[in-house]
Tab-separated table of C-alpha atoms in Angstrom:
chain	number	residue	atom	x	y	z
A	9	UNK	CA	0.000	0.000	0.000
A	10	UNK	CA	1.128	3.555	-0.658
A	11	UNK	CA	0.627	6.992	0.862
A	12	UNK	CA	-0.873	9.119	-1.915
A	13	UNK	CA	-2.043	12.293	-0.154
A	14	UNK	CA	-1.033	14.337	2.880
A	15	UNK	CA	-2.782	17.344	4.404
A	16	UNK	CA	-1.766	19.557	7.330
A	17	UNK	CA	-3.602	22.263	9.237
A	18	UNK	CA	-2.409	24.621	11.961
A	19	UNK	CA	0.947	22.895	11.587
A	20	UNK	CA	4.081	25.011	12.095
A	21	UNK	CA	3.927	27.814	9.512
A	22	UNK	CA	0.749	26.462	7.861
A	23	UNK	CA	-2.337	27.995	9.481
A	24	UNK	CA	-4.916	26.862	6.937
A	25	UNK	CA	-5.304	23.346	5.565
A	26	UNK	CA	-2.633	22.574	2.953
A	27	UNK	CA	-2.746	19.450	0.800
A	28	UNK	CA	0.015	17.643	-1.104
A	29	UNK	CA	-0.397	14.700	-3.466
A	30	UNK	CA	2.483	12.239	-3.103
A	31	UNK	CA	3.585	10.977	-6.501
A	32	UNK	CA	6.659	8.914	-7.439
A	33	UNK	CA	8.625	12.191	-7.596
A	34	UNK	CA	7.197	15.072	-5.577
A	35	UNK	CA	9.277	18.245	-5.588
A	36	UNK	CA	8.869	21.201	-3.226
A	37	UNK	CA	10.492	24.549	-3.970
A	38	UNK	CA	10.248	28.164	-2.832
A	39	UNK	CA	12.217	30.956	-1.228
A	40	UNK	CA	14.235	30.597	1.962
A	41	UNK	CA	12.284	30.387	5.228
A	42	UNK	CA	8.994	29.839	3.413
A	43	UNK	CA	8.185	26.496	5.064
A	44	UNK	CA	9.579	23.953	2.600
A	45	UNK	CA	11.473	21.982	5.239
A	46	UNK	CA	8.473	21.908	7.572
A	47	UNK	CA	6.411	20.403	4.773
A	48	UNK	CA	8.840	17.755	3.538
A	49	UNK	CA	9.821	16.668	7.067
A	50	UNK	CA	6.214	16.262	8.237
A	51	UNK	CA	6.060	12.526	7.319
A	52	UNK	CA	8.966	11.987	9.730
A	53	UNK	CA	6.943	13.604	12.504
A	54	UNK	CA	3.837	11.575	11.622
A	55	UNK	CA	5.895	8.375	11.596
A	56	UNK	CA	6.589	8.813	15.333
A	57	UNK	CA	2.869	8.239	15.896
A	58	UNK	CA	2.528	5.425	13.377
A	59	UNK	CA	5.255	3.020	14.358
A	60	UNK	CA	5.707	3.791	18.053
A	61	UNK	CA	3.877	2.373	21.069
A	62	UNK	CA	3.720	5.613	23.034
A	63	UNK	CA	0.465	6.688	24.747
A	64	UNK	CA	1.046	10.217	23.365
A	65	UNK	CA	0.021	10.752	19.729
A	66	UNK	CA	3.472	11.814	18.513
A	67	UNK	CA	6.562	10.461	20.265
A	68	UNK	CA	8.834	13.281	19.114
A	69	UNK	CA	11.802	12.006	21.128
A	70	UNK	CA	12.236	9.425	18.342
A	71	UNK	CA	13.495	12.255	16.126
A	72	UNK	CA	16.742	12.493	18.086
A	73	UNK	CA	18.554	15.000	20.249
A	74	UNK	CA	17.320	18.030	18.323
A	75	UNK	CA	13.672	16.915	18.337
A	76	UNK	CA	11.004	19.637	18.576
A	77	UNK	CA	8.513	19.911	21.410
A	78	UNK	CA	4.887	19.505	20.411
A	79	UNK	CA	4.298	23.225	20.947
A	80	UNK	CA	6.876	23.855	18.183
A	81	UNK	CA	4.534	22.082	15.752
A	82	UNK	CA	1.530	24.274	16.590
A	83	UNK	CA	1.042	27.357	14.440
A	84	UNK	CA	2.045	30.433	16.453
A	85	UNK	CA	3.065	28.049	19.284
A	86	UNK	CA	-0.250	28.486	21.134
A	87	UNK	CA	-0.288	26.694	24.512
A	88	UNK	CA	-3.785	25.321	23.966
A	89	UNK	CA	-3.393	24.863	20.223
A	90	UNK	CA	-3.890	21.765	18.088
A	91	UNK	CA	-2.644	20.412	14.770
A	92	UNK	CA	-4.567	18.584	12.064
A	93	UNK	CA	-3.187	15.693	10.008
A	94	UNK	CA	-4.861	13.817	7.151
A	95	UNK	CA	-3.497	10.828	5.241
A	96	UNK	CA	-4.853	8.953	2.243
A	97	UNK	CA	-3.554	5.620	0.991
A	98	UNK	CA	-4.093	3.831	-2.294
A	99	UNK	CA	-6.174	0.899	-0.941
A	100	UNK	CA	-8.239	3.119	-0.167
A	101	UNK	CA	-7.632	4.009	3.465
A	102	UNK	CA	-8.201	7.537	4.786
A	103	UNK	CA	-7.275	8.775	8.248
A	104	UNK	CA	-7.541	12.146	9.950
A	105	UNK	CA	-6.531	13.349	13.398
A	106	UNK	CA	-6.778	16.495	15.462
A	107	UNK	CA	-4.075	16.471	18.139
A	108	UNK	CA	-4.731	18.777	21.083
A	109	UNK	CA	-2.075	20.144	23.413
A	110	UNK	CA	-3.122	19.892	27.076
A	111	UNK	CA	-0.836	22.347	28.772
A	112	UNK	CA	-2.141	21.630	32.290
A	113	UNK	CA	-0.892	18.040	32.216
A	114	UNK	CA	2.033	18.612	29.806
A	115	UNK	CA	0.705	16.097	27.305
A	116	UNK	CA	-1.208	15.770	24.056
A	117	UNK	CA	-4.450	13.989	23.215
A	118	UNK	CA	-6.087	12.911	19.971
A	119	UNK	CA	-9.225	15.011	20.301
A	120	UNK	CA	-10.777	13.641	17.125
A	121	UNK	CA	-9.901	10.719	14.880
A	122	UNK	CA	-11.663	9.390	11.807
A	123	UNK	CA	-10.572	6.271	9.969
A	124	UNK	CA	-12.098	5.027	6.718
A	125	UNK	CA	-11.107	1.609	5.417
A	126	UNK	CA	-12.786	0.409	2.215
A	127	UNK	CA	-16.052	2.161	2.902
A	128	UNK	CA	-16.262	1.433	6.636
A	129	UNK	CA	-15.767	4.410	8.960
A	130	UNK	CA	-14.910	4.774	12.632
A	131	UNK	CA	-14.876	8.082	14.516
A	132	UNK	CA	-13.426	8.829	17.968
A	133	UNK	CA	-14.297	12.107	19.679
A	134	UNK	CA	-12.584	12.918	22.971
A	135	UNK	CA	-14.836	13.820	25.886
A	136	UNK	CA	-12.549	16.195	27.786
A	137	UNK	CA	-15.283	16.970	30.327
A	138	UNK	CA	-15.076	13.359	31.564
A	139	UNK	CA	-11.298	13.082	31.343
A	140	UNK	CA	-10.208	13.066	34.980
A	141	UNK	CA	-8.379	9.740	35.071
A	142	UNK	CA	-4.587	9.536	34.972
A	143	UNK	CA	-4.648	6.189	33.127
A	144	UNK	CA	-3.658	5.771	29.478
A	145	UNK	CA	-7.299	5.121	28.554
A	146	UNK	CA	-9.294	8.248	27.826
A	147	UNK	CA	-13.043	8.768	27.360
A	148	UNK	CA	-14.255	8.890	23.763
A	149	UNK	CA	-17.580	8.902	21.995
A	150	UNK	CA	-17.116	6.144	19.444
A	151	UNK	CA	-19.063	5.433	16.290
A	152	UNK	CA	-18.348	2.641	13.861
A	153	UNK	CA	-19.969	0.300	11.352
A	154	UNK	CA	-23.607	0.205	12.482
A	155	UNK	CA	-22.848	1.266	16.072
A	156	UNK	CA	-22.418	4.429	18.108
A	157	UNK	CA	-21.805	4.925	21.815
A	158	UNK	CA	-24.280	7.101	23.749
A	159	UNK	CA	-21.793	7.516	26.583
A	160	UNK	CA	-18.012	7.915	26.474
A	161	UNK	CA	-16.042	4.710	26.683
A	162	UNK	CA	-12.392	4.191	27.575
A	163	UNK	CA	-10.065	3.976	24.562
A	164	UNK	CA	-6.313	3.631	24.573
A	165	UNK	CA	-4.292	5.054	21.707
A	166	UNK	CA	-0.981	3.580	20.587
A	167	UNK	CA	0.519	6.661	19.055
A	168	UNK	CA	-2.063	7.800	16.510
A	169	UNK	CA	-3.836	4.450	16.294
A	170	UNK	CA	-6.830	3.721	18.573
A	171	UNK	CA	-6.855	0.220	20.027
A	172	UNK	CA	-10.440	-0.694	19.172
A	173	UNK	CA	-12.279	-3.423	17.298
A	174	UNK	CA	-13.406	-0.917	14.660
A	175	UNK	CA	-9.822	-0.114	13.670
A	176	UNK	CA	-7.401	-2.210	11.633
A	177	UNK	CA	-4.345	-0.683	13.224
A	178	UNK	CA	-1.782	-3.041	11.752
A	179	UNK	CA	-3.107	-2.459	8.246
A	180	UNK	CA	-2.846	1.322	8.667
A	181	UNK	CA	0.726	1.104	9.964
A	182	UNK	CA	1.735	-1.143	7.078
A	183	UNK	CA	0.081	1.241	4.636
A	184	UNK	CA	2.119	4.138	5.985
A	185	UNK	CA	5.293	2.174	5.337
A	186	UNK	CA	8.918	3.183	5.797
A	187	UNK	CA	10.128	6.773	5.754
A	188	UNK	CA	13.744	7.631	5.001
A	189	UNK	CA	15.389	11.008	5.392
A	190	UNK	CA	18.575	12.505	3.996
A	191	UNK	CA	19.151	16.028	5.254
A	192	UNK	CA	20.702	18.984	3.437
A	193	UNK	CA	24.180	18.717	4.986
A	194	UNK	CA	25.860	15.378	4.439
A	195	UNK	CA	28.926	14.351	6.445
A	196	UNK	CA	32.254	14.291	4.614
A	197	UNK	CA	33.733	10.763	4.676
A	198	UNK	CA	36.482	10.200	7.218
A	199	UNK	CA	40.030	9.690	5.988
A	200	UNK	CA	40.171	6.165	7.419
A	201	UNK	CA	37.463	3.686	8.400
A	202	UNK	CA	37.207	0.180	9.743
A	203	UNK	CA	35.284	-2.862	8.634
A	204	UNK	CA	32.058	-3.415	10.566
A	205	UNK	CA	30.612	-6.833	11.371
A	206	UNK	CA	27.294	-5.949	9.699
A	207	UNK	CA	26.488	-3.688	6.797
A	208	UNK	CA	25.820	-0.282	8.364
A	209	UNK	CA	22.487	1.468	7.912
A	210	UNK	CA	22.625	4.994	6.532
A	211	UNK	CA	21.468	7.954	8.663
A	212	UNK	CA	20.050	11.380	7.820
A	213	UNK	CA	23.557	12.874	7.621
A	214	UNK	CA	25.044	10.226	5.342
A	215	UNK	CA	27.661	9.677	8.025
A	216	UNK	CA	27.907	5.904	7.460
A	217	UNK	CA	28.815	6.212	3.782
A	218	UNK	CA	32.478	5.232	4.143
A	219	UNK	CA	31.617	2.282	6.404
A	220	UNK	CA	29.035	1.033	3.893
A	221	UNK	CA	31.573	1.227	1.048
A	222	UNK	CA	34.280	-0.507	3.090
A	223	UNK	CA	31.876	-3.300	4.019
A	224	UNK	CA	30.904	-3.665	0.349
A	225	UNK	CA	34.566	-3.796	-0.733
A	226	UNK	CA	35.453	-6.554	1.724
A	227	UNK	CA	32.233	-8.568	2.028
A	228	UNK	CA	30.572	-8.087	-1.382
A	229	UNK	CA	33.591	-7.759	-3.694
A	230	UNK	CA	32.774	-4.159	-4.592
A	231	UNK	CA	29.331	-4.876	-6.019
A	232	UNK	CA	27.968	-1.590	-4.694
A	233	UNK	CA	31.059	0.362	-5.709
A	234	UNK	CA	30.740	-0.954	-9.248
A	235	UNK	CA	27.182	0.363	-9.523
A	236	UNK	CA	28.244	3.777	-8.173
A	237	UNK	CA	31.053	3.960	-10.734
A	238	UNK	CA	28.428	3.255	-13.386
A	239	UNK	CA	26.552	6.344	-12.175
A	240	UNK	CA	29.741	8.414	-12.104
A	241	UNK	CA	30.837	7.383	-15.595
A	242	UNK	CA	29.103	10.213	-17.450
A	243	UNK	CA	30.047	12.961	-14.999
A	244	UNK	CA	33.473	12.031	-13.639
A	245	UNK	CA	34.743	9.974	-16.586
A	246	UNK	CA	38.383	10.355	-15.578
A	247	UNK	CA	37.880	9.055	-12.046
A	248	UNK	CA	36.542	5.958	-10.311
A	249	UNK	CA	35.535	5.327	-6.714
A	250	UNK	CA	37.807	2.943	-4.888
A	251	UNK	CA	38.415	1.490	-1.421
A	252	UNK	CA	42.011	0.605	-0.532
A	253	UNK	CA	43.570	-0.950	2.591
A	254	UNK	CA	45.631	1.340	4.812
A	255	UNK	CA	47.466	-0.337	7.682
A	256	UNK	CA	44.716	-1.854	9.856
A	257	UNK	CA	41.960	0.277	8.272
A	258	UNK	CA	40.587	1.261	4.865
A	259	UNK	CA	40.377	4.498	2.887
A	260	UNK	CA	37.684	5.612	0.438
A	261	UNK	CA	38.735	7.818	-2.445
A	262	UNK	CA	38.876	8.540	-6.150
A	263	UNK	CA	41.455	6.998	-8.462
A	264	UNK	CA	42.501	8.853	-11.610
A	265	UNK	CA	42.127	6.896	-14.850
A	266	UNK	CA	44.577	9.226	-16.612
A	267	UNK	CA	47.305	10.202	-14.153
A	268	UNK	CA	49.253	7.169	-13.021
A	269	UNK	CA	49.227	6.508	-9.255
A	270	UNK	CA	47.004	9.543	-8.576
A	271	UNK	CA	44.545	8.747	-5.803
A	272	UNK	CA	42.547	11.357	-3.828
A	273	UNK	CA	40.949	10.580	-0.492
A	274	UNK	CA	37.219	11.282	-0.308
A	275	UNK	CA	38.111	13.471	2.677
A	276	UNK	CA	40.075	15.712	0.277
A	277	UNK	CA	37.719	15.582	-2.701
A	278	UNK	CA	35.470	18.433	-3.755
A	279	UNK	CA	32.577	19.300	-1.468
A	280	UNK	CA	30.087	18.372	-4.181
A	281	UNK	CA	31.495	14.839	-4.384
A	282	UNK	CA	31.273	14.408	-0.608
A	283	UNK	CA	27.686	15.670	-0.621
A	284	UNK	CA	26.513	13.413	-3.442
A	285	UNK	CA	28.178	10.179	-2.278
A	286	UNK	CA	25.446	9.280	0.277
A	287	UNK	CA	22.837	9.790	-2.457
A	288	UNK	CA	24.690	7.522	-4.878
A	289	UNK	CA	25.196	4.867	-2.209
A	290	UNK	CA	21.486	4.704	-1.387
A	291	UNK	CA	20.457	4.621	-5.027
A	292	UNK	CA	22.909	1.800	-5.761
A	293	UNK	CA	21.779	-0.201	-2.729
A	294	UNK	CA	18.131	0.011	-3.763
A	295	UNK	CA	18.870	-0.894	-7.373
A	296	UNK	CA	20.981	-3.916	-6.458
A	297	UNK	CA	18.697	-5.132	-3.641
A	298	UNK	CA	15.217	-3.879	-4.425
A	299	UNK	CA	13.140	-3.065	-1.333
A	300	UNK	CA	10.286	-5.499	-0.801
A	301	UNK	CA	7.923	-2.753	0.426
A	302	UNK	CA	7.104	0.797	-0.607
A	303	UNK	CA	9.421	3.458	0.775
A	304	UNK	CA	9.036	7.228	0.833
A	305	UNK	CA	12.462	8.885	0.815
A	306	UNK	CA	12.719	12.528	1.886
A	307	UNK	CA	15.722	14.324	0.400
A	308	UNK	CA	16.578	17.923	1.213
A	309	UNK	CA	18.604	19.856	-1.355
A	310	UNK	CA	20.217	16.912	-3.150
A	311	UNK	CA	21.943	19.407	-5.448
A	312	UNK	CA	23.943	21.076	-2.665
A	313	UNK	CA	27.453	22.184	-3.812
A	314	UNK	CA	27.002	20.569	-7.211
A	315	UNK	CA	27.566	21.977	-10.698
A	316	UNK	CA	24.343	22.575	-12.689
A	317	UNK	CA	25.156	19.714	-15.092
A	318	UNK	CA	25.408	17.340	-12.145
A	319	UNK	CA	22.157	18.721	-10.721
A	320	UNK	CA	20.412	17.695	-13.935
A	321	UNK	CA	22.025	14.257	-13.723
A	322	UNK	CA	20.583	13.825	-10.224
A	323	UNK	CA	17.095	14.318	-11.647
A	324	UNK	CA	17.803	11.455	-14.065
A	325	UNK	CA	19.032	9.316	-11.176
A	326	UNK	CA	15.733	9.761	-9.321
A	327	UNK	CA	13.760	8.985	-12.479
A	328	UNK	CA	15.777	5.791	-12.867
A	329	UNK	CA	15.080	4.913	-9.230
A	330	UNK	CA	11.285	5.219	-9.464
A	331	UNK	CA	11.272	2.990	-12.541
A	332	UNK	CA	13.589	0.329	-11.098
A	333	UNK	CA	12.642	0.242	-7.385
A	334	UNK	CA	9.672	0.722	-5.060
A	335	UNK	CA	11.057	3.976	-3.697
A	336	UNK	CA	9.271	7.299	-4.142
A	337	UNK	CA	10.779	10.694	-3.409
A	338	UNK	CA	9.719	13.853	-1.609
A	339	UNK	CA	12.418	16.351	-2.566
A	340	UNK	CA	13.118	19.911	-1.454
A	341	UNK	CA	15.206	21.860	-3.954
A	342	UNK	CA	16.510	25.297	-4.883
A	343	UNK	CA	17.720	24.102	-8.290
A	344	UNK	CA	16.088	25.411	-11.441
A	345	UNK	CA	18.269	23.009	-13.438
A	346	UNK	CA	16.922	20.038	-11.479
A	347	UNK	CA	13.323	21.060	-12.236
A	348	UNK	CA	14.057	21.753	-15.900
A	349	UNK	CA	15.539	18.285	-16.364
A	350	UNK	CA	12.419	16.672	-14.868
A	351	UNK	CA	10.199	18.690	-17.205
A	352	UNK	CA	12.401	17.821	-20.179
A	353	UNK	CA	12.122	14.115	-19.399
A	354	UNK	CA	8.332	14.451	-19.287
A	355	UNK	CA	8.409	16.042	-22.738
A	356	UNK	CA	10.677	13.219	-23.956
A	357	UNK	CA	8.247	10.601	-22.520
A	358	UNK	CA	10.926	9.257	-20.181
A	359	UNK	CA	8.826	10.338	-17.198
A	360	UNK	CA	5.041	10.454	-17.221
A	361	UNK	CA	3.402	13.686	-16.162
A	362	UNK	CA	1.358	11.768	-13.582
A	363	UNK	CA	4.594	10.519	-11.986
A	364	UNK	CA	5.637	14.080	-11.125
A	365	UNK	CA	4.142	16.662	-8.763
A	366	UNK	CA	5.561	20.153	-8.206
A	367	UNK	CA	4.639	22.348	-5.238
A	368	UNK	CA	5.595	25.928	-4.478
A	369	UNK	CA	5.647	27.093	-0.855
A	370	UNK	CA	5.137	30.793	-0.179
A	371	UNK	CA	5.029	32.817	3.040
A	372	UNK	CA	3.446	36.219	3.644
A	373	UNK	CA	5.318	36.615	6.924
A	374	UNK	CA	2.417	35.327	9.033
A	375	UNK	CA	1.553	32.000	7.435
A	376	UNK	CA	2.618	29.837	4.512
A	377	UNK	CA	0.637	28.304	1.682
A	378	UNK	CA	1.319	25.421	-0.691
A	379	UNK	CA	0.514	25.935	-4.373
A	380	UNK	CA	0.381	23.110	-6.931
A	381	UNK	CA	2.258	23.762	-10.181
A	382	UNK	CA	0.719	21.559	-12.856
A	383	UNK	CA	2.858	19.867	-15.517
A	384	UNK	CA	1.323	18.619	-18.774
A	385	UNK	CA	2.494	15.770	-21.039
A	386	UNK	CA	4.661	18.190	-23.019
A	387	UNK	CA	6.524	19.327	-19.903
A	388	UNK	CA	4.792	22.712	-19.851
A	389	UNK	CA	3.922	24.176	-16.450
A	390	UNK	CA	0.827	26.093	-15.415
A	391	UNK	CA	0.172	28.333	-12.401
A	392	UNK	CA	3.891	29.069	-12.164
A	393	UNK	CA	4.515	31.528	-9.296
A	394	UNK	CA	5.753	35.028	-10.045
A	395	UNK	CA	9.399	35.904	-9.399
A	396	UNK	CA	10.541	32.298	-8.976
A	397	UNK	CA	13.711	31.491	-10.907
A	398	UNK	CA	13.325	34.893	-12.605
A	399	UNK	CA	16.655	36.107	-11.215
A	400	UNK	CA	18.594	35.402	-14.434
A	401	UNK	CA	16.146	37.448	-16.474
A	402	UNK	CA	16.290	40.325	-13.985
A	403	UNK	CA	20.091	40.331	-13.923
A	404	UNK	CA	20.283	40.351	-17.724
A	405	UNK	CA	17.679	43.128	-17.920
A	406	UNK	CA	19.570	45.252	-15.384
A	407	UNK	CA	22.868	44.613	-17.191
A	408	UNK	CA	21.316	45.633	-20.525
A	409	UNK	CA	20.012	48.859	-18.983
A	410	UNK	CA	23.461	49.609	-17.565
A	411	UNK	CA	25.122	48.910	-20.920
A	412	UNK	CA	22.646	51.178	-22.711
A	413	UNK	CA	23.239	53.946	-20.192
A	414	UNK	CA	27.010	53.656	-20.672
A	415	UNK	CA	26.648	53.842	-24.455
A	416	UNK	CA	24.491	56.978	-24.152
A	417	UNK	CA	27.019	58.554	-21.791
A	418	UNK	CA	29.993	57.736	-24.073
A	419	UNK	CA	28.144	59.157	-27.096
A	420	UNK	CA	27.761	62.584	-25.499
């Protein structure tokens, strides 16, 4: 099953309900501090209520040391505020929640939950007037297939999922699936690394990249490295990725195919190479060992520190991934080149228009909105926002005006 639609209300910078359709490649763009990161990271926040066993709706501590407090998720950080979340899956399954902050007891409660599974609906409405018990069960008016409670009954929530006969909790959790996240600042590989007993799992900083490559070199005869070098062939044709032994450790670097004995440690390579390596590693892993289940991968600024030609190549890499694996992508970008390549591939029929969704996030200083930018089968876009990626035109116009003024001055 697959998540196909996400909606948020009163969530961080989004005061009004904002909806995003999740397609194989969903791209979010906009100016700095407009709310792009809040939008693309929201599935990570929701996942803390889907896969955890906490009695609170969102177990934000799962997000790590820098996790937000719930009040940070509420628009304008209101003490008694709430957030709204809606999810739709392909089956079809639809779920919606209103999560209320209860400042007096320093906790949060699902104040309303509605779950629709193949035409059958269940609704849970919190009765706060009767909520005086300190137990994990709370009073709810419950309605389900052919039944409705006249009085509140005790219901325990496991994260966002009510434990009740009306609800197929396991099915909803499986439908939500796995969420991955690669942040905007990837860790530069260390100069030396050691072989691990098991293949390391990547993190949001790409900090395990060298360990993964070392493990592949020793345990899998460079199978992964070979696939990465296939990716690099068109863009670094004079170099190949290599792992070499160094004393009691290993080093990851680039070997020149032209200059004899020239080898550059990944720690000393260009910043763009260090930033893209975690992306290439994950793409190669998924292509060689296809995931059995659907995965939504969140990637922030994949183009960071990369030349425009390489930014376009990244777009092709993601297109290849959606056609060869069960991974879909929610991408935040500042790259016009990245977007242009996606549109070009639609026009060339290498990517279907219905496999791509573009969203523009805009802030008026008080709240943000999400605007869909439609792409047709020819790669044309409609409802394109004003002043986005218009900087080149403005610079050329200003330069032309300056040149004209200089010519007039010299002619006098």
